Every structure is written in C-alpha cells, then in structure tokens.
C-alpha cells in the first residue's frame, strides 16, 4: 500500500521492540483498515482498538498487531488501550440523525483526549472533514459541524494533535467513490441537485494514508489542523464527466435543478447507488458548500512525493484497477450500519424465555466438500442467492424504501470472505473455512436474523449441505413478520438449498480434467489482499 520507510523495522518488515507504538481506533473501517498495514510497513508497532476484536481476525495483518477490546466512549478500556502508546489515531465517528450522534461524538472525543493525556501519549492524529471558508460552523451540516467540533476538542486536550481535514476521498471501496461511480455508470442522463456545481478538492486515499503515517513523526510543538487535498479542484459535475471518460463511457447529460433538498438528495443517491440514505445524507450535505483547501502546510512536515500528489484521474484509474483485480482491501460498508446490531451475537443463544424461530434444512450433495464450500463462500453479490431472484430483489427494494442498506452493497471480494465483511444486506459474523458461514441480517426487520450455511460429512462419508435461518422477533410485530413470510420459506430457502447443491456439482465438474484432452483442472489464482 505504501512505500514509506523510516528504519524502525527489521529486514522482515516486523517492527522491533524500540519502535514507537501507535494505537489505531476504527481499524475495521475504510481508512483504519488501510492505515494499519501502512504503519507496519513504516516500522511502527500497532495496537488496534475494537469493540469486537473478532472482526479483525481475518485481516491479512492481524497476526502482526496487538488487538485490544474497547470503546472510545469507555474511559476504562481506553486507559488500558493507551498504556505505552506514543501516537493515538482517532478514526471513529458516530452516525445517525438528530442531536444524539453529535453528543456521542462530543463525549467520545473528550474521553479520548483525557485518557491520552493521562497515559502520556505524545501525539493524537485525527482525520476529519474539510470545512468551507467563510461559513460559520453553526450553518454547517450536523455531521460536518460535529467533525469540526471533534477536532477542536482534541486540539484543546493538551496532547499535541494533528487534525487532517479532507473533502471527498477517492479510492476503491470508499463511500464517496462508490457514490460517484454508480451515479455515473447507471445514469447516462440525470436530473441532479444543485450541489453538482459546487467546487470540491478530492484527495486520493493513498495520499490520505501517507499523510496519516507521516503525522506520527511530527515535532512535539505542532498542534494544529491541516487541509489535505489532491492537485485538482472541480465541481461534482466535472467529477462525473471525468469518471465517464476514465471508465470509457459516453459523456453524461447532467441537468442540475434547485429543488432537491439534502433529504431528497440522499434518498435519490440511496435509490441509485449501493450507498444507503443514512450514509449518503452526510456525504451530500457536505457538498452544499465549496470545500477547497485553504493551505497546504502539511507538505512542510510530510513532503509531497517527487511526482506530486495523486491527481483525480489517476486516483480513479487506481481505484478501478483494484476493483477489476478484486483487490479492494477495505470498503465503506465494513463499518457498522446505523440501526443494525453492532456486535456479533451467539448463533443459538439462550433467550431466557424469548422466541427463536428456525428454518432448518439438510441434504446430501454428490460432490466433494471443497466444491460445495466454494459455492457457499461465493454467495451473494454478482452470484446472487440461488433462489427466486425477484423475491430477493423486492426485499432489497423494500429495505431501501424504509432507509435500510438494501441488496446492492455486494461483496468486497468476489471469491473470499472474512469476518466483518458486508454481503448485500447481511454481514459475515463467523466463517470457519470449509465448514461454516454465518451471516447476520442488516436489513430492516422487527428483530434479529441470521442465516447459516454449512458443510460436513456424515457417517457414510457423504457431503452434507446444511442451511439454517434463525429469527428472534422483537415484539408482537416481530412474531407477525415471521409468520407472514413463513409461507415463502419453502420457495426461497428450499430453492436455495437445491440450487446451491446444483451449483456445487457444476463447480466440481468444471474443475475436473477432461480425460485425454491434456487439460489441467481449474485452480484458484488467489488475490493479493
């Protein structure tokens, strides 16, 4: 990801015991998940703070970092996490509406600053949002205003702090990039909000990570905010036209209209792109005002590369190449979704008198377990759900209409999954390679739901496919919901089991060598994560 080196590591890339230790919050998020390996490559020791450490288990760098359980709003867990830390990265934000998320952000930032000071942390680094010049903070969108307030709190914590302020981040898997990509690809002619004429200074994710790593070595006297951006300043309309050119599409016909409010804009984005309205709203609200860097002082401390910062077109090409090669390291949807359960729950809990509805199916499949597992791990996204596509599509549309994530989030990787990955309107809660995939629902439902897919061999040596849907209803409406969809289970879940078995047989046959043809069996080429 990065070519930064500062001599802290040994020849194998492992940090030595004298290297500074960095605490990274938000390590399961889009930026945090890229910052961690960049810090390791630069020779730093890394400690990752996570409310659910299991979510980091399958990351390729997991065995090179220290993972601790904690929450930025919990002083005790933060105190323990900051013990012996030199640099603390604050990369978390609350999501939501109303004043609740602002108070959560405010309380978390104060707690973080207080615990960093008590632990003797020598620097805090925070990634926030670029605020428009000449606009009072009270007139900013709630989310941008909250980002600015967090920066002020950390700067006043009496721990030297670097606040990096960025506008739109362009990189494979970022919410801003996904919004731009799908709007441009899906709408050759579009009626757009007036904010498409607002000037913006986007920045490539590689430059963002480079700045974040560089800030770990800032002089102790530096306590200030820095604007970070790429070399290009343009309107969102320009960005869509340039995306079309880079992606080989025809120029788009774009008709701005003044009547689309931030709420309507976010719902429009939510219907057209995989980004749900709850996340699209803060993105679109931040585009109401011009967001252009007022200074580039960061280069005095973190020099620009010899060929300069990454331009917009090159950032697009890099992102598209990553997508085409299935090498998207982190994705916006890796982070928790507002309104969805944030932590894994046991698959078959003792509900202490509550209800747990089940739909369980098993069938012997005349294939090897490897072929069946490849189909299971490849489920969702472009491969679909192997039954009644219209029913799945309708469920996704209904979810989007009520503000849910819908079915269009897809997958981070076309072949492989890891704990914490989003998968359409599910999230991977557990994966045991070759044996079990457990998904937790993040669509809007009156309760909690899981889907388990499993592979095992029975006493006769046969491969057995197992499928289990679990639902814990919330209130009377939850019970009514289960029984209202129960008649469709035989079609949806029954069809899924049969079609997955057929797909596994096809997969195994595809990989078998043809006798006498000299053709080798098909093997996975793997991906570089």
Short mmCIF file of C-alpha atoms in Angstrom, two decimals:
data_model
loop_
_atom_site.label_atom_id
_atom_site.label_comp_id
_atom_site.label_asym_id
_atom_site.label_seq_id
_atom_site.Cartn_x
_atom_site.Cartn_y
_atom_site.Cartn_z
CA UNK A 1 0.00 0.00 0.00
CA UNK A 2 2.78 2.38 0.85
CA UNK A 3 6.49 2.74 0.20
CA UNK A 4 7.11 4.72 3.39
CA UNK A 5 10.12 3.52 5.34
CA UNK A 6 11.75 5.14 8.35
CA UNK A 7 14.09 2.47 9.63
CA UNK A 8 12.05 1.27 12.60
CA UNK A 9 11.50 -2.23 11.24
CA UNK A 10 13.81 -5.17 10.71
CA UNK A 11 14.60 -6.81 7.37
CA UNK A 12 11.45 -8.93 7.55
CA UNK A 13 9.16 -5.92 7.95
CA UNK A 14 8.43 -6.71 11.61
CA UNK A 15 8.81 -3.71 13.98
CA UNK A 16 11.44 -4.03 16.68
CA UNK A 17 10.70 -3.55 20.37
CA UNK A 18 12.05 0.01 20.37
CA UNK A 19 9.74 1.23 17.60
CA UNK A 20 7.05 3.73 18.59
CA UNK A 21 3.67 2.16 19.32
CA UNK A 22 0.57 3.51 17.55
CA UNK A 23 -2.99 2.97 18.72
CA UNK A 24 -5.48 2.84 15.84
CA UNK A 25 -9.18 3.24 16.54
CA UNK A 26 -11.57 2.42 13.73
CA UNK A 27 -9.29 -0.34 12.42
CA UNK A 28 -12.27 -2.17 10.92
CA UNK A 29 -13.25 0.95 8.97
CA UNK A 30 -12.32 2.09 5.49
CA UNK A 31 -9.34 4.31 6.41
CA UNK A 32 -8.26 2.46 9.55
CA UNK A 33 -8.05 -0.85 7.74
CA UNK A 34 -5.58 0.71 5.27
CA UNK A 35 -3.65 2.71 7.82
CA UNK A 36 -2.69 -0.29 9.95
CA UNK A 37 -0.61 -2.11 7.28
CA UNK A 38 0.92 1.21 6.19
CA UNK A 39 2.10 1.88 9.75
CA UNK A 40 3.50 -1.65 9.98
CA UNK A 41 5.34 -1.18 6.68
CA UNK A 42 6.77 2.07 8.05
CA UNK A 43 8.20 0.20 11.03
CA UNK A 44 5.75 1.14 13.78
CA UNK A 45 4.26 -1.21 16.32
CA UNK A 46 0.46 -1.15 16.11
CA UNK A 47 -2.26 -1.76 18.65
CA UNK A 48 -5.80 -1.86 17.25
CA UNK A 49 -8.81 -0.95 19.39
CA UNK A 50 -12.06 -2.72 18.51
CA UNK A 51 -15.35 -3.22 20.28
CA UNK A 52 -15.39 -6.68 18.73
CA UNK A 53 -11.80 -7.93 18.24
CA UNK A 54 -13.09 -10.96 16.33
CA UNK A 55 -13.87 -8.66 13.39
CA UNK A 56 -10.13 -8.18 12.83
CA UNK A 57 -9.32 -11.89 12.94
CA UNK A 58 -9.22 -12.49 9.19
CA UNK A 59 -7.39 -9.33 8.13
CA UNK A 60 -4.08 -10.22 6.44
CA UNK A 61 -2.13 -8.16 9.00
CA UNK A 62 -3.97 -9.46 12.09
CA UNK A 63 -1.06 -11.56 13.34
CA UNK A 64 1.28 -8.54 13.20
CA UNK A 65 -0.73 -6.29 15.52
CA UNK A 66 -1.95 -6.29 19.10
CA UNK A 67 -5.74 -6.23 19.20
CA UNK A 68 -7.48 -4.96 22.33
CA UNK A 69 -11.16 -4.80 23.18
CA UNK A 70 -12.52 -1.36 23.96
CA UNK A 71 -14.73 1.56 23.07
CA UNK A 72 -13.84 5.24 22.67
CA UNK A 73 -16.71 6.19 24.99
CA UNK A 74 -15.45 3.89 27.78
CA UNK A 75 -12.67 5.54 29.87
CA UNK A 76 -11.51 2.30 31.48
CA UNK A 77 -11.00 0.41 28.24
CA UNK A 78 -9.30 3.44 26.68
CA UNK A 79 -6.93 3.79 29.63
CA UNK A 80 -5.81 0.21 29.18
CA UNK A 81 -5.56 0.53 25.40
CA UNK A 82 -3.38 3.67 25.66
CA UNK A 83 -0.88 2.19 28.08
CA UNK A 84 2.57 2.56 26.49
CA UNK A 85 1.22 4.25 23.35
CA UNK A 86 3.18 7.01 21.61
CA UNK A 87 0.71 8.04 18.87
CA UNK A 88 -3.08 7.62 19.04
CA UNK A 89 -5.18 7.75 15.86
CA UNK A 90 -8.79 8.83 16.21
CA UNK A 91 -10.67 7.47 13.18
CA UNK A 92 -14.18 6.92 14.50
CA UNK A 93 -17.42 8.86 14.09
CA UNK A 94 -20.97 8.35 15.21
CA UNK A 95 -23.64 8.08 12.53
CA UNK A 96 -27.27 8.97 12.82
CA UNK A 97 -29.70 11.86 12.92
CA UNK A 98 -30.84 14.39 15.48
CA UNK A 99 -28.61 15.54 18.33
CA UNK A 100 -27.77 12.08 19.68
CA UNK A 101 -24.86 11.36 17.38
CA UNK A 102 -23.37 14.83 18.00
CA UNK A 103 -23.39 14.26 21.74
CA UNK A 104 -21.85 10.79 21.24
CA UNK A 105 -19.07 12.30 19.10
CA UNK A 106 -18.51 15.05 21.67
CA UNK A 107 -18.33 12.66 24.63
CA UNK A 108 -16.06 10.20 22.79
CA UNK A 109 -13.60 12.93 21.75
CA UNK A 110 -13.38 14.33 25.29
CA UNK A 111 -12.83 10.87 26.74
CA UNK A 112 -10.18 10.08 24.14
CA UNK A 113 -8.29 13.32 24.81
CA UNK A 114 -8.45 12.92 28.59
CA UNK A 115 -7.21 9.34 28.53
CA UNK A 116 -4.46 10.16 26.02
CA UNK A 117 -3.18 12.92 28.31
CA UNK A 118 -3.35 10.69 31.39
CA UNK A 119 -1.42 7.92 29.59
CA UNK A 120 1.33 10.26 28.42
CA UNK A 121 0.55 9.82 24.72
CA UNK A 122 2.80 12.22 22.82
CA UNK A 123 0.52 12.80 19.80
CA UNK A 124 -3.08 12.44 18.63
CA UNK A 125 -3.87 12.25 14.91
CA UNK A 126 -7.45 12.82 13.74
CA UNK A 127 -8.97 12.64 10.28
CA UNK A 128 -11.93 15.00 9.96
CA UNK A 129 -13.81 16.85 7.26
CA UNK A 130 -12.75 19.90 5.26
CA UNK A 131 -14.93 22.85 6.22
CA UNK A 132 -15.88 25.62 3.78
CA UNK A 133 -14.21 29.00 4.08
CA UNK A 134 -16.34 31.87 5.35
CA UNK A 135 -19.23 29.67 6.56
CA UNK A 136 -19.94 29.84 10.32
CA UNK A 137 -19.83 26.41 11.91
CA UNK A 138 -23.42 26.82 13.11
CA UNK A 139 -24.50 26.89 9.44
CA UNK A 140 -22.70 23.66 8.54
CA UNK A 141 -24.47 20.33 8.20
CA UNK A 142 -24.81 18.48 11.53
CA UNK A 143 -22.27 15.82 10.52
CA UNK A 144 -19.66 18.30 9.23
CA UNK A 145 -20.23 20.51 12.27
CA UNK A 146 -19.69 17.52 14.55
CA UNK A 147 -16.45 16.60 12.74
CA UNK A 148 -15.20 20.14 13.27
CA UNK A 149 -16.16 20.09 16.95
CA UNK A 150 -14.29 16.82 17.49
CA UNK A 151 -11.19 18.46 16.01
CA UNK A 152 -11.50 21.44 18.39
CA UNK A 153 -11.90 19.12 21.40
CA UNK A 154 -8.81 17.08 20.53
CA UNK A 155 -6.73 20.20 19.81
CA UNK A 156 -7.59 21.52 23.27
CA UNK A 157 -6.80 18.21 25.01
CA UNK A 158 -3.25 19.37 25.95
CA UNK A 159 -1.89 16.46 23.89
CA UNK A 160 -0.20 17.68 20.66
CA UNK A 161 -2.76 16.94 17.96
CA UNK A 162 -2.75 16.93 14.18
CA UNK A 163 -6.20 17.33 12.63
CA UNK A 164 -6.26 16.40 8.95
CA UNK A 165 -9.25 17.85 7.10
CA UNK A 166 -10.23 16.16 3.84
CA UNK A 167 -13.13 16.61 1.45
CA UNK A 168 -14.02 13.66 -0.81
CA UNK A 169 -11.69 10.65 -0.53
CA UNK A 170 -11.24 8.75 -3.80
CA UNK A 171 -10.22 5.09 -3.57
CA UNK A 172 -11.58 1.64 -4.25
CA UNK A 173 -14.31 0.93 -1.74
CA UNK A 174 -14.77 4.44 -0.36
CA UNK A 175 -18.36 5.63 0.03
CA UNK A 176 -17.58 8.80 -1.96
CA UNK A 177 -16.08 6.79 -4.81
CA UNK A 178 -18.97 4.29 -4.84
CA UNK A 179 -21.48 7.14 -4.95
CA UNK A 180 -19.66 8.79 -7.86
CA UNK A 181 -19.17 5.51 -9.67
CA UNK A 182 -22.75 4.30 -9.57
CA UNK A 183 -24.33 7.67 -10.29
CA UNK A 184 -22.16 8.00 -13.40
CA UNK A 185 -22.40 4.42 -14.64
CA UNK A 186 -26.13 3.96 -14.12
CA UNK A 187 -27.44 7.33 -15.28
CA UNK A 188 -26.31 8.48 -18.75
CA UNK A 189 -28.93 11.25 -18.37
CA UNK A 190 -29.68 12.59 -14.92
CA UNK A 191 -31.55 15.34 -13.14
CA UNK A 192 -29.28 16.29 -10.27
CA UNK A 193 -29.26 18.50 -7.16
CA UNK A 194 -27.70 21.94 -7.45
CA UNK A 195 -24.68 20.80 -5.42
CA UNK A 196 -23.22 19.17 -8.56
CA UNK A 197 -22.00 22.72 -9.37
CA UNK A 198 -20.17 23.11 -6.05
CA UNK A 199 -16.37 23.20 -6.24
CA UNK A 200 -14.59 20.34 -4.46
CA UNK A 201 -10.97 19.31 -3.92
CA UNK A 202 -10.89 15.50 -3.76
CA UNK A 203 -7.93 13.56 -2.40
CA UNK A 204 -6.69 10.05 -3.22
CA UNK A 205 -6.87 7.53 -0.38
CA UNK A 206 -3.17 6.73 -0.88
CA UNK A 207 -2.30 10.33 -0.10
CA UNK A 208 -4.60 10.36 2.93
CA UNK A 209 -2.87 7.28 4.35
CA UNK A 210 0.56 8.76 3.53
CA UNK A 211 -0.30 11.92 5.47
CA UNK A 212 -1.65 9.91 8.41
CA UNK A 213 1.52 7.84 8.64
CA UNK A 214 3.70 10.95 8.30
CA UNK A 215 1.90 12.69 11.15
CA UNK A 216 3.20 10.08 13.59
CA UNK A 217 6.63 11.78 13.34
CA UNK A 218 5.52 15.41 13.64
CA UNK A 219 7.54 17.63 16.01
CA UNK A 220 6.11 17.87 19.51
CA UNK A 221 5.28 21.57 19.12
CA UNK A 222 2.84 21.02 16.24
CA UNK A 223 -0.76 21.32 17.45
CA UNK A 224 -2.96 22.42 14.58
CA UNK A 225 -5.27 21.49 11.72
CA UNK A 226 -4.06 20.84 8.17
CA UNK A 227 -6.13 20.90 4.98
CA UNK A 228 -5.32 17.95 2.73
CA UNK A 229 -6.40 17.59 -0.89
CA UNK A 230 -5.24 16.49 -4.29
CA UNK A 231 -3.99 18.77 -7.08
CA UNK A 232 -7.40 19.11 -8.80
CA UNK A 233 -10.26 21.44 -7.91
CA UNK A 234 -13.50 20.76 -9.78
CA UNK A 235 -17.27 20.53 -9.46
CA UNK A 236 -19.07 17.28 -8.81
CA UNK A 237 -20.40 17.57 -12.35
CA UNK A 238 -16.80 17.69 -13.61
CA UNK A 239 -16.02 14.64 -11.49
CA UNK A 240 -18.83 12.63 -13.08
CA UNK A 241 -17.75 13.60 -16.60
CA UNK A 242 -14.13 12.75 -15.87
CA UNK A 243 -15.15 9.43 -14.34
CA UNK A 244 -17.09 8.67 -17.52
CA UNK A 245 -14.00 9.46 -19.61
CA UNK A 246 -11.65 7.33 -17.49
CA UNK A 247 -14.14 4.42 -17.42
CA UNK A 248 -14.66 4.58 -21.20
CA UNK A 249 -18.28 5.78 -21.03
CA UNK A 250 -20.02 8.36 -23.17
CA UNK A 251 -20.27 11.90 -21.75
CA UNK A 252 -23.19 12.19 -19.33
CA UNK A 253 -26.09 14.60 -19.75
CA UNK A 254 -26.43 16.34 -16.39
CA UNK A 255 -29.30 18.72 -15.60
CA UNK A 256 -28.98 20.41 -12.18
CA UNK A 257 -32.22 21.52 -10.50
CA UNK A 258 -32.56 23.61 -7.32
CA UNK A 259 -35.47 21.74 -5.73
CA UNK A 260 -33.70 18.65 -4.40
CA UNK A 261 -33.15 19.13 -0.65
CA UNK A 262 -30.43 17.22 1.25
CA UNK A 263 -33.07 14.72 2.39
CA UNK A 264 -34.37 14.18 -1.14
CA UNK A 265 -30.80 14.10 -2.46
CA UNK A 266 -29.78 11.39 -0.03
CA UNK A 267 -32.83 9.30 -0.91
CA UNK A 268 -32.08 9.79 -4.62
CA UNK A 269 -28.50 8.62 -4.06
CA UNK A 270 -29.79 5.75 -1.93
CA UNK A 271 -32.05 4.51 -4.73
CA UNK A 272 -29.43 4.76 -7.49
CA UNK A 273 -26.27 3.63 -5.68
CA UNK A 274 -25.38 0.95 -3.09
CA UNK A 275 -24.77 3.71 -0.51
CA UNK A 276 -27.80 3.80 1.85
CA UNK A 277 -29.53 7.09 2.59
CA UNK A 278 -28.21 7.12 6.17
CA UNK A 279 -24.64 7.36 4.84
CA UNK A 280 -25.47 9.30 1.66
CA UNK A 281 -27.01 12.14 3.65
CA UNK A 282 -23.81 13.33 5.41
CA UNK A 283 -21.96 12.97 2.09
CA UNK A 284 -24.46 15.09 0.17
CA UNK A 285 -24.86 17.62 2.99
CA UNK A 286 -21.10 18.25 2.93
CA UNK A 287 -21.39 19.21 -0.76
CA UNK A 288 -23.71 22.16 -0.18
CA UNK A 289 -20.73 24.48 0.33
CA UNK A 290 -17.46 24.79 -1.53
CA UNK A 291 -14.81 22.57 0.09
CA UNK A 292 -11.38 23.63 -1.18
CA UNK A 293 -8.08 23.61 0.72
CA UNK A 294 -7.02 27.00 2.04
CA UNK A 295 -3.43 25.94 2.67
CA UNK A 296 -1.03 23.07 2.01
CA UNK A 297 1.20 23.47 5.05
CA UNK A 298 1.30 19.71 5.63
CA UNK A 299 4.00 19.43 2.95
CA UNK A 300 6.43 21.17 5.33
CA UNK A 301 6.25 18.11 7.59
CA UNK A 302 5.16 15.34 5.20
CA UNK A 303 6.78 16.25 1.87
CA UNK A 304 4.97 15.58 -1.37
CA UNK A 305 6.33 12.67 -3.45
CA UNK A 306 8.75 13.65 -6.26
CA UNK A 307 5.94 13.36 -8.83
CA UNK A 308 3.45 15.26 -6.63
CA UNK A 309 0.20 14.21 -5.02
CA UNK A 310 -2.11 11.88 -6.92
CA UNK A 311 -4.41 13.62 -9.38
CA UNK A 312 -8.11 12.86 -9.73
CA UNK A 313 -7.86 10.88 -12.98
CA UNK A 314 -5.02 8.74 -11.68
CA UNK A 315 -6.90 8.10 -8.43
CA UNK A 316 -9.87 6.89 -10.49
CA UNK A 317 -7.67 4.59 -12.58
CA UNK A 318 -6.05 3.13 -9.46
CA UNK A 319 -9.47 2.53 -7.86
CA UNK A 320 -10.93 0.93 -10.98
CA UNK A 321 -7.85 -1.29 -11.37
CA UNK A 322 -8.25 -2.51 -7.79
CA UNK A 323 -11.89 -3.33 -8.42
CA UNK A 324 -11.13 -5.16 -11.68
CA UNK A 325 -8.41 -7.19 -9.97
CA UNK A 326 -10.64 -7.92 -6.95
CA UNK A 327 -8.08 -6.33 -4.61
CA UNK A 328 -10.28 -3.99 -2.59
CA UNK A 329 -8.61 -4.05 0.83
CA UNK A 330 -11.29 -2.16 2.75
CA UNK A 331 -14.74 -0.90 1.94
CA UNK A 332 -17.09 1.74 3.36
CA UNK A 333 -19.62 -0.99 4.19
CA UNK A 334 -17.10 -2.70 6.51
CA UNK A 335 -18.12 -0.19 9.15
CA UNK A 336 -21.24 -0.74 11.21
CA UNK A 337 -24.52 0.37 9.68
CA UNK A 338 -26.75 2.78 11.65
CA UNK A 339 -29.64 0.92 13.21
CA UNK A 340 -28.05 -2.52 12.81
CA UNK A 341 -26.65 -4.62 15.67
CA UNK A 342 -23.01 -3.61 16.06
CA UNK A 343 -21.67 -6.71 17.74
CA UNK A 344 -21.86 -10.43 16.92
CA UNK A 345 -24.31 -12.48 18.91
CA UNK A 346 -24.27 -16.23 19.60
CA UNK A 347 -25.84 -18.31 16.89
CA UNK A 348 -28.18 -20.19 19.20
CA UNK A 349 -28.50 -18.13 22.37
CA UNK A 350 -30.48 -18.87 25.45
CA UNK A 351 -33.18 -16.26 25.04
CA UNK A 352 -34.39 -16.64 28.66
CA UNK A 353 -37.98 -17.31 27.71
CA UNK A 354 -37.89 -15.48 24.38
CA UNK A 355 -38.67 -16.97 20.99
CA UNK A 356 -36.19 -18.12 18.38
CA UNK A 357 -37.79 -19.21 15.13
CA UNK A 358 -35.88 -21.64 12.90
CA UNK A 359 -35.99 -22.86 9.33
CA UNK A 360 -33.53 -25.78 9.07
CA UNK A 361 -32.68 -27.85 6.00
CA UNK A 362 -30.09 -30.51 5.18
CA UNK A 363 -29.36 -32.52 2.08
CA UNK A 364 -26.64 -34.88 0.88
CA UNK A 365 -24.77 -33.47 -2.10
CA UNK A 366 -22.92 -35.80 -4.53
CA UNK A 367 -19.78 -33.62 -4.63
CA UNK A 368 -16.68 -33.11 -2.57
CA UNK A 369 -16.88 -30.65 0.36
CA UNK A 370 -14.38 -28.31 -1.36
CA UNK A 371 -16.68 -27.69 -4.34
CA UNK A 372 -19.66 -27.08 -2.06
CA UNK A 373 -17.68 -24.67 0.09
CA UNK A 374 -16.54 -22.63 -2.92
CA UNK A 375 -20.18 -22.04 -3.85
CA UNK A 376 -21.10 -21.12 -0.27
CA UNK A 377 -18.22 -18.67 0.14
CA UNK A 378 -19.02 -17.12 -3.25
CA UNK A 379 -22.69 -16.48 -2.46
CA UNK A 380 -24.24 -13.04 -2.89
CA UNK A 381 -23.08 -10.09 -4.95
CA UNK A 382 -22.93 -10.94 -8.65
CA UNK A 383 -23.59 -14.64 -7.92
CA UNK A 384 -26.91 -13.93 -6.24
CA UNK A 385 -28.70 -16.08 -3.66
CA UNK A 386 -29.60 -19.15 -5.74
CA UNK A 387 -33.36 -18.85 -5.41
CA UNK A 388 -36.26 -16.70 -6.60
CA UNK A 389 -34.19 -13.63 -7.65
CA UNK A 390 -37.29 -11.44 -7.87
CA UNK A 391 -38.18 -12.12 -4.22
CA UNK A 392 -34.67 -11.14 -3.10
CA UNK A 393 -34.75 -8.04 -5.30
CA UNK A 394 -38.14 -6.94 -3.94
CA UNK A 395 -36.92 -7.44 -0.36
CA UNK A 396 -33.92 -5.27 -1.17
CA UNK A 397 -36.07 -2.53 -2.74
CA UNK A 398 -38.40 -2.50 0.26
CA UNK A 399 -35.44 -2.22 2.60
CA UNK A 400 -34.10 0.79 0.69
CA UNK A 401 -37.50 2.49 0.80
CA UNK A 402 -37.51 2.36 4.61
CA UNK A 403 -33.92 3.61 4.88
CA UNK A 404 -32.12 0.26 5.04
CA UNK A 405 -28.97 -0.85 3.23
CA UNK A 406 -30.81 -2.81 0.53
CA UNK A 407 -29.35 -5.61 -1.53
CA UNK A 408 -26.82 -3.65 -3.59
CA UNK A 409 -23.82 -3.43 -1.28
CA UNK A 410 -22.39 -6.53 -2.95
CA UNK A 411 -19.09 -8.02 -1.79
CA UNK A 412 -15.61 -6.71 -1.03
CA UNK A 413 -14.04 -9.74 -2.80
CA UNK A 414 -15.67 -11.94 -5.44
CA UNK A 415 -14.37 -15.25 -4.03
CA UNK A 416 -13.31 -14.87 -0.42
CA UNK A 417 -14.98 -13.61 2.74
CA UNK A 418 -13.71 -12.60 6.15
CA UNK A 419 -15.41 -11.83 9.46
CA UNK A 420 -16.92 -8.35 9.38
CA UNK A 421 -17.38 -8.20 5.59
CA UNK A 422 -20.68 -6.80 4.34
CA UNK A 423 -22.51 -9.11 1.95
CA UNK A 424 -25.51 -7.41 0.34
CA UNK A 425 -27.86 -6.85 3.29
CA UNK A 426 -26.01 -9.33 5.51
CA UNK A 427 -22.74 -9.14 7.45
CA UNK A 428 -20.32 -12.02 7.96
CA UNK A 429 -20.49 -12.83 11.67
CA UNK A 430 -18.46 -16.04 11.57
CA UNK A 431 -16.59 -18.05 9.00
CA UNK A 432 -14.84 -21.38 9.57
CA UNK A 433 -13.06 -22.17 6.33
CA UNK A 434 -14.57 -25.19 4.63
CA UNK A 435 -17.22 -25.68 7.29
CA UNK A 436 -19.43 -22.73 8.28
CA UNK A 437 -20.60 -19.34 7.07
CA UNK A 438 -22.83 -17.39 9.45
CA UNK A 439 -24.46 -14.17 8.27
CA UNK A 440 -26.30 -11.61 10.41
CA UNK A 441 -29.06 -9.57 8.78
CA UNK A 442 -28.64 -5.81 8.47
CA UNK A 443 -31.85 -5.19 6.56
CA UNK A 444 -34.67 -3.52 8.49
CA UNK A 445 -36.53 -6.29 10.31
CA UNK A 446 -38.50 -6.29 13.59
CA UNK A 447 -35.96 -8.48 15.35
CA UNK A 448 -32.59 -10.14 14.82
CA UNK A 449 -31.96 -12.60 11.99
CA UNK A 450 -29.16 -14.92 10.92
CA UNK A 451 -28.51 -17.28 8.03
CA UNK A 452 -26.08 -20.19 8.44
CA UNK A 453 -24.66 -22.27 5.59
CA UNK A 454 -22.52 -25.28 6.48
CA UNK A 455 -20.60 -28.24 5.06
CA UNK A 456 -19.93 -31.55 6.80
CA UNK A 457 -19.50 -35.24 6.12
CA UNK A 458 -21.98 -37.72 7.56
CA UNK A 459 -21.30 -41.21 8.92
CA UNK A 460 -21.41 -42.65 5.39
CA UNK A 461 -18.79 -40.26 4.11
CA UNK A 462 -21.26 -38.16 2.10
CA UNK A 463 -21.01 -34.37 1.78
CA UNK A 464 -23.94 -32.76 3.58
CA UNK A 465 -25.14 -29.20 2.97
CA UNK A 466 -26.74 -27.56 5.99
CA UNK A 467 -28.83 -24.40 5.96
CA UNK A 468 -30.42 -22.69 8.94
CA UNK A 469 -32.37 -19.42 9.13
CA UNK A 470 -32.83 -18.01 12.65
CA UNK A 471 -35.09 -15.17 13.73
CA UNK A 472 -35.51 -13.61 17.16
CA UNK A 473 -38.65 -11.42 16.96
CA UNK A 474 -38.97 -8.05 18.66
CA UNK A 475 -42.47 -7.51 20.00
CA UNK A 476 -45.77 -8.60 18.52
CA UNK A 477 -44.85 -7.15 15.14
CA UNK A 478 -41.78 -9.39 15.04
CA UNK A 479 -43.90 -12.50 15.51
CA UNK A 480 -46.35 -11.31 12.85
CA UNK A 481 -43.46 -10.66 10.47
CA UNK A 482 -42.11 -14.21 10.80
CA UNK A 483 -45.47 -15.85 10.18
CA UNK A 484 -46.24 -13.53 7.26
CA UNK A 485 -43.07 -14.60 5.41
CA UNK A 486 -43.15 -18.23 6.55
CA UNK A 487 -45.26 -19.44 3.56
CA UNK A 488 -42.48 -18.23 1.22
CA UNK A 489 -39.73 -20.13 3.02
CA UNK A 490 -40.26 -23.36 1.10
CA UNK A 491 -39.80 -21.44 -2.14
CA UNK A 492 -36.93 -19.19 -1.09
CA UNK A 493 -34.96 -21.34 1.36
CA UNK A 494 -35.93 -24.66 -0.19
CA UNK A 495 -34.94 -23.43 -3.63
CA UNK A 496 -31.68 -22.05 -2.24
CA UNK A 497 -30.64 -25.45 -0.87
CA UNK A 498 -31.43 -27.26 -4.12
CA UNK A 499 -29.75 -24.69 -6.34
CA UNK A 500 -26.61 -24.45 -4.21
CA UNK A 501 -26.31 -28.24 -4.49
CA UNK A 502 -26.64 -28.00 -8.29
CA UNK A 503 -24.13 -25.17 -8.45
CA UNK A 504 -21.65 -27.24 -6.42
CA UNK A 505 -22.00 -30.14 -8.85
CA UNK A 506 -21.36 -27.77 -11.76
CA UNK A 507 -18.38 -26.27 -9.94
CA UNK A 508 -16.83 -29.68 -9.32
CA UNK A 509 -17.35 -30.77 -12.90
CA UNK A 510 -15.81 -27.52 -14.18
CA UNK A 511 -12.65 -28.20 -12.23
CA UNK A 512 -12.23 -31.82 -13.29
CA UNK A 513 -9.64 -32.54 -16.01
CA UNK A 514 -11.09 -33.85 -19.25
CA UNK A 515 -9.66 -37.35 -19.91
CA UNK A 516 -7.43 -37.43 -22.94
CA UNK A 517 -7.57 -33.67 -23.51
CA UNK A 518 -4.46 -32.75 -21.56
CA UNK A 519 -6.48 -30.03 -19.85
CA UNK A 520 -5.46 -29.32 -16.29
CA UNK A 521 -8.10 -28.85 -13.59
CA UNK A 522 -9.09 -25.26 -12.87
CA UNK A 523 -7.47 -23.78 -9.76
CA UNK A 524 -7.90 -20.51 -7.92
CA UNK A 525 -5.36 -17.85 -8.82
CA UNK A 526 -5.84 -16.16 -5.46
CA UNK A 527 -5.91 -12.45 -4.72
CA UNK A 528 -3.47 -10.03 -3.22
CA UNK A 529 -5.14 -8.58 -0.16
#
